[in-house]
Short mmCIF file of C-alpha atoms in Angstrom, two decimals:
data_model
loop_
_atom_site.label_atom_id
_atom_site.label_comp_id
_atom_site.label_asym_id
_atom_site.label_seq_id
_atom_site.Cartn_x
_atom_site.Cartn_y
_atom_site.Cartn_z
CA MET A 1097 8.08 12.07 1.61
CA LEU A 1098 10.53 12.31 -0.92
CA ALA A 1099 12.59 14.61 0.37
CA ASN A 1100 11.65 15.11 4.59
CA ILE A 1101 10.58 10.83 5.11
CA VAL A 1102 12.94 9.32 2.00
CA ARG A 1103 15.30 11.47 2.63
CA LYS A 1104 16.35 11.32 -1.67
CA PRO A 1105 18.51 14.25 -1.63
CA TYR A 1106 16.64 17.84 -2.96
CA GLU A 1107 19.08 17.94 -5.84
CA MET A 1108 18.27 15.05 -6.94
CA ILE A 1109 14.51 15.37 -7.08
CA LEU A 1110 15.00 18.22 -8.93
CA ALA A 1111 17.38 17.22 -11.91
CA GLU A 1112 15.02 14.54 -12.42
CA PHE A 1113 12.66 16.86 -13.19
CA GLU A 1114 14.57 19.11 -15.49
CA GLY A 1115 13.59 15.96 -18.00
CA SER A 1116 15.77 14.66 -20.61
CA THR A 1117 14.89 13.55 -24.15
CA LEU A 1118 14.89 10.04 -25.73
CA PRO A 1119 15.80 9.68 -28.84
CA ASP A 1120 13.88 6.24 -29.60
CA TRP A 1121 10.82 7.89 -27.34
CA VAL A 1122 8.58 9.59 -28.78
CA GLN A 1123 6.69 9.62 -25.29
CA GLY A 1124 10.36 11.66 -23.66
CA ASP A 1125 11.56 10.74 -20.45
CA GLY A 1126 8.87 8.52 -18.04
CA ASP A 1127 5.87 9.37 -15.24
CA VAL A 1128 5.59 12.48 -13.44
CA LYS A 1129 8.41 12.89 -11.39
CA TYR A 1130 7.90 12.68 -7.80
CA HIS A 1131 5.85 9.07 -8.42
CA LYS A 1132 9.75 7.61 -8.83
CA GLY A 1133 10.95 5.48 -5.83
CA TYR A 1134 13.59 5.94 -3.98
CA SER A 1135 15.23 3.45 -0.80
CA ARG A 1136 17.71 4.11 1.58
CA ASP A 1137 18.70 2.58 5.23
CA HIS A 1138 18.12 4.98 8.31
CA GLU A 1139 20.18 5.35 11.81
CA GLY A 1140 18.03 4.76 14.62
CA LEU A 1141 18.12 6.86 17.17
CA SER A 1142 19.27 3.81 18.80
CA GLY A 1143 21.83 2.72 16.64
CA GLY A 1144 20.16 1.14 15.00
CA VAL A 1145 20.00 0.54 11.20
CA VAL A 1146 16.23 0.19 9.04
CA HIS A 1147 15.71 0.11 5.36
CA VAL A 1148 13.44 2.08 4.15
CA SER A 1149 12.09 1.83 0.86
CA LEU A 1150 9.80 4.27 -1.20
CA THR A 1151 8.26 1.73 -4.10
CA PRO A 1152 7.96 3.30 -7.64
CA ASN A 1153 3.96 3.44 -8.47
CA PRO A 1154 3.10 4.19 -12.69
CA SER A 1155 0.80 7.20 -12.32
CA HIS A 1156 -2.80 4.21 -11.64
CA LEU A 1157 -1.42 5.25 -7.95
CA GLU A 1158 -3.26 2.29 -7.31
CA LEU A 1159 -1.39 -0.48 -9.00
CA VAL A 1160 1.52 0.26 -7.10
CA ASN A 1161 0.18 -1.99 -3.98
CA PRO A 1162 0.12 -5.63 -5.39
CA VAL A 1163 4.05 -4.72 -6.16
CA VAL A 1164 4.82 -3.11 -3.26
CA GLU A 1165 2.73 -6.25 -1.29
CA GLY A 1166 5.62 -8.93 -3.56
CA LYS A 1167 8.17 -6.70 -2.39
CA VAL A 1168 8.15 -7.38 0.89
CA ARG A 1169 7.07 -10.68 0.40
CA ALA A 1170 9.80 -11.38 -1.27
CA LYS A 1171 12.04 -9.22 0.76
CA GLN A 1172 11.16 -12.04 4.05
CA ASP A 1173 11.29 -14.71 2.35
CA ARG A 1174 14.76 -14.01 1.28
CA LEU A 1175 15.22 -13.63 5.06
CA GLY A 1176 13.85 -15.76 6.29
CA ASP A 1177 11.33 -14.01 8.56
CA THR A 1178 8.13 -16.21 8.35
CA SER A 1179 7.20 -14.87 11.97
CA ARG A 1180 6.33 -11.96 9.19
CA SER A 1181 8.46 -9.28 11.54
CA ARG A 1182 11.03 -8.15 10.05
CA VAL A 1183 9.67 -6.16 6.03
CA MET A 1184 6.21 -4.60 7.56
CA PRO A 1185 4.08 -2.86 4.69
CA VAL A 1186 2.76 0.41 5.22
CA LEU A 1187 1.07 2.08 1.87
CA ILE A 1188 -0.93 5.84 2.00
CA HIS A 1189 -3.69 6.35 -0.48
CA GLY A 1190 -5.90 9.16 -1.71
CA ASP A 1191 -9.36 8.83 -0.07
CA ALA A 1192 -10.87 8.30 -4.01
CA ALA A 1193 -8.22 5.93 -4.79
CA PHE A 1194 -8.81 3.73 -2.33
CA ILE A 1195 -12.07 3.18 -3.18
CA GLY A 1196 -12.37 3.74 -5.92
CA GLN A 1197 -9.50 1.88 -7.64
CA GLY A 1198 -10.79 -2.13 -8.14
CA VAL A 1199 -7.15 -3.06 -7.38
CA VAL A 1200 -7.09 -1.92 -4.11
CA PRO A 1201 -9.58 -4.85 -2.57
CA GLU A 1202 -7.99 -6.60 -4.79
CA THR A 1203 -4.98 -6.36 -2.91
CA LEU A 1204 -6.51 -6.42 0.50
CA LEU A 1205 -8.45 -9.92 -0.58
CA LEU A 1206 -4.50 -11.83 -1.52
CA THR A 1207 -4.13 -10.59 2.65
CA GLN A 1208 -4.76 -13.84 4.15
CA LEU A 1209 -3.52 -16.72 1.29
CA PRO A 1210 0.06 -18.17 3.20
CA GLY A 1211 1.74 -17.19 -0.47
CA PHE A 1212 0.51 -13.59 -0.39
CA PHE A 1213 0.23 -13.32 3.69
CA THR A 1214 2.74 -10.32 4.89
CA GLY A 1215 1.63 -10.13 8.48
CA GLY A 1216 -0.54 -7.15 7.95
CA THR A 1217 0.16 -3.71 6.15
CA VAL A 1218 -0.50 -0.73 8.02
CA HIS A 1219 -2.67 1.38 4.91
CA ILE A 1220 -2.73 5.38 6.32
CA VAL A 1221 -5.97 6.98 3.77
CA ILE A 1222 -5.90 10.70 3.61
CA ASN A 1223 -9.73 12.04 3.38
CA ASN A 1224 -8.55 15.41 1.18
CA GLN A 1225 -11.40 14.32 -1.70
CA ILE A 1226 -9.11 14.85 -4.34
CA GLY A 1227 -9.67 13.01 -7.04
CA PHE A 1228 -14.06 13.87 -6.52
CA THR A 1229 -16.09 16.67 -8.44
CA THR A 1230 -18.23 16.40 -5.39
CA SER A 1231 -18.18 16.87 -2.17
CA ASP A 1232 -20.95 14.41 -0.42
CA PRO A 1233 -19.67 11.27 -0.75
CA ARG A 1234 -23.01 10.12 -1.19
CA ASP A 1235 -22.19 10.97 -4.47
CA THR A 1236 -18.98 9.02 -4.89
CA ARG A 1237 -19.31 5.59 -2.63
CA SER A 1238 -22.14 3.32 -1.59
CA THR A 1239 -21.05 3.77 1.98
CA LEU A 1240 -20.21 5.80 4.46
CA TYR A 1241 -16.60 6.36 4.58
CA CYS A 1242 -14.14 5.01 2.26
CA SER A 1243 -12.15 2.56 4.98
CA ASP A 1244 -15.64 0.79 4.56
CA VAL A 1245 -14.27 -1.50 2.17
CA VAL A 1246 -11.87 -2.88 4.59
CA LYS A 1247 -14.43 -3.98 6.18
CA MET A 1248 -14.42 -7.67 4.32
CA ILE A 1249 -10.94 -8.90 5.69
CA GLU A 1250 -12.55 -7.82 8.98
CA ALA A 1251 -9.42 -5.49 10.06
CA PRO A 1252 -9.73 -2.69 12.40
CA VAL A 1253 -9.71 0.66 11.80
CA LEU A 1254 -9.11 3.58 13.36
CA HIS A 1255 -10.12 7.56 11.91
CA VAL A 1256 -8.11 10.18 13.10
CA ASN A 1257 -8.03 13.95 12.32
CA GLY A 1258 -5.51 14.98 10.88
CA ASP A 1259 -5.97 18.66 12.61
CA ASP A 1260 -5.17 17.19 15.52
CA PRO A 1261 -0.96 15.92 15.68
CA GLU A 1262 -1.47 13.92 19.25
CA ALA A 1263 -4.20 12.10 18.06
CA VAL A 1264 -2.59 10.78 14.38
CA VAL A 1265 0.85 9.54 16.45
CA LEU A 1266 -1.30 8.18 19.10
CA ALA A 1267 -3.81 6.73 15.99
CA THR A 1268 -0.69 5.31 13.84
CA GLN A 1269 0.80 3.70 17.35
CA LEU A 1270 -1.86 1.99 17.63
CA ALA A 1271 -2.05 1.05 14.35
CA LEU A 1272 2.14 -0.43 15.01
CA ASP A 1273 1.52 -2.68 17.91
CA TYR A 1274 -1.69 -4.05 16.31
CA ARG A 1275 0.37 -4.89 13.16
CA LYS A 1276 3.06 -6.33 16.27
#
């Protein structure tokens, strides 16, 4: 994400892995290096500029969700974007974290409140099973899909096989069109 999507220079990423010692702090220089964020302006093919920002996230990965939503809403308010169309939040999750940490449903429950509404968030959930010690979903959650928690806000959920890149692109475009 840092190098290929947000285009953070490799030199900067690798320099952060070198680390440094902070004399006043016993723990060292902070969080896992790939949890640090980055932002930049990206020039599109049509010449337009889009600002892309990857928010730094702490080791408790889903904690970043309400932070992203708050940043997006603040940017929308600052821009006078009452249609909520100029800034869009995108959150990427692993399946274990999406279902296993309460901050996801808590953040979802804020979505329709006037002070928190951002126009919708595109959530990408990767079913990588990394967070689980069992391969049987019945031993990890009470529902068939980790995305079933989204039913509480009646948002559409698209399931697509990541081994089919064309299907992934189609599902992503459909989600963006729905959000728009």
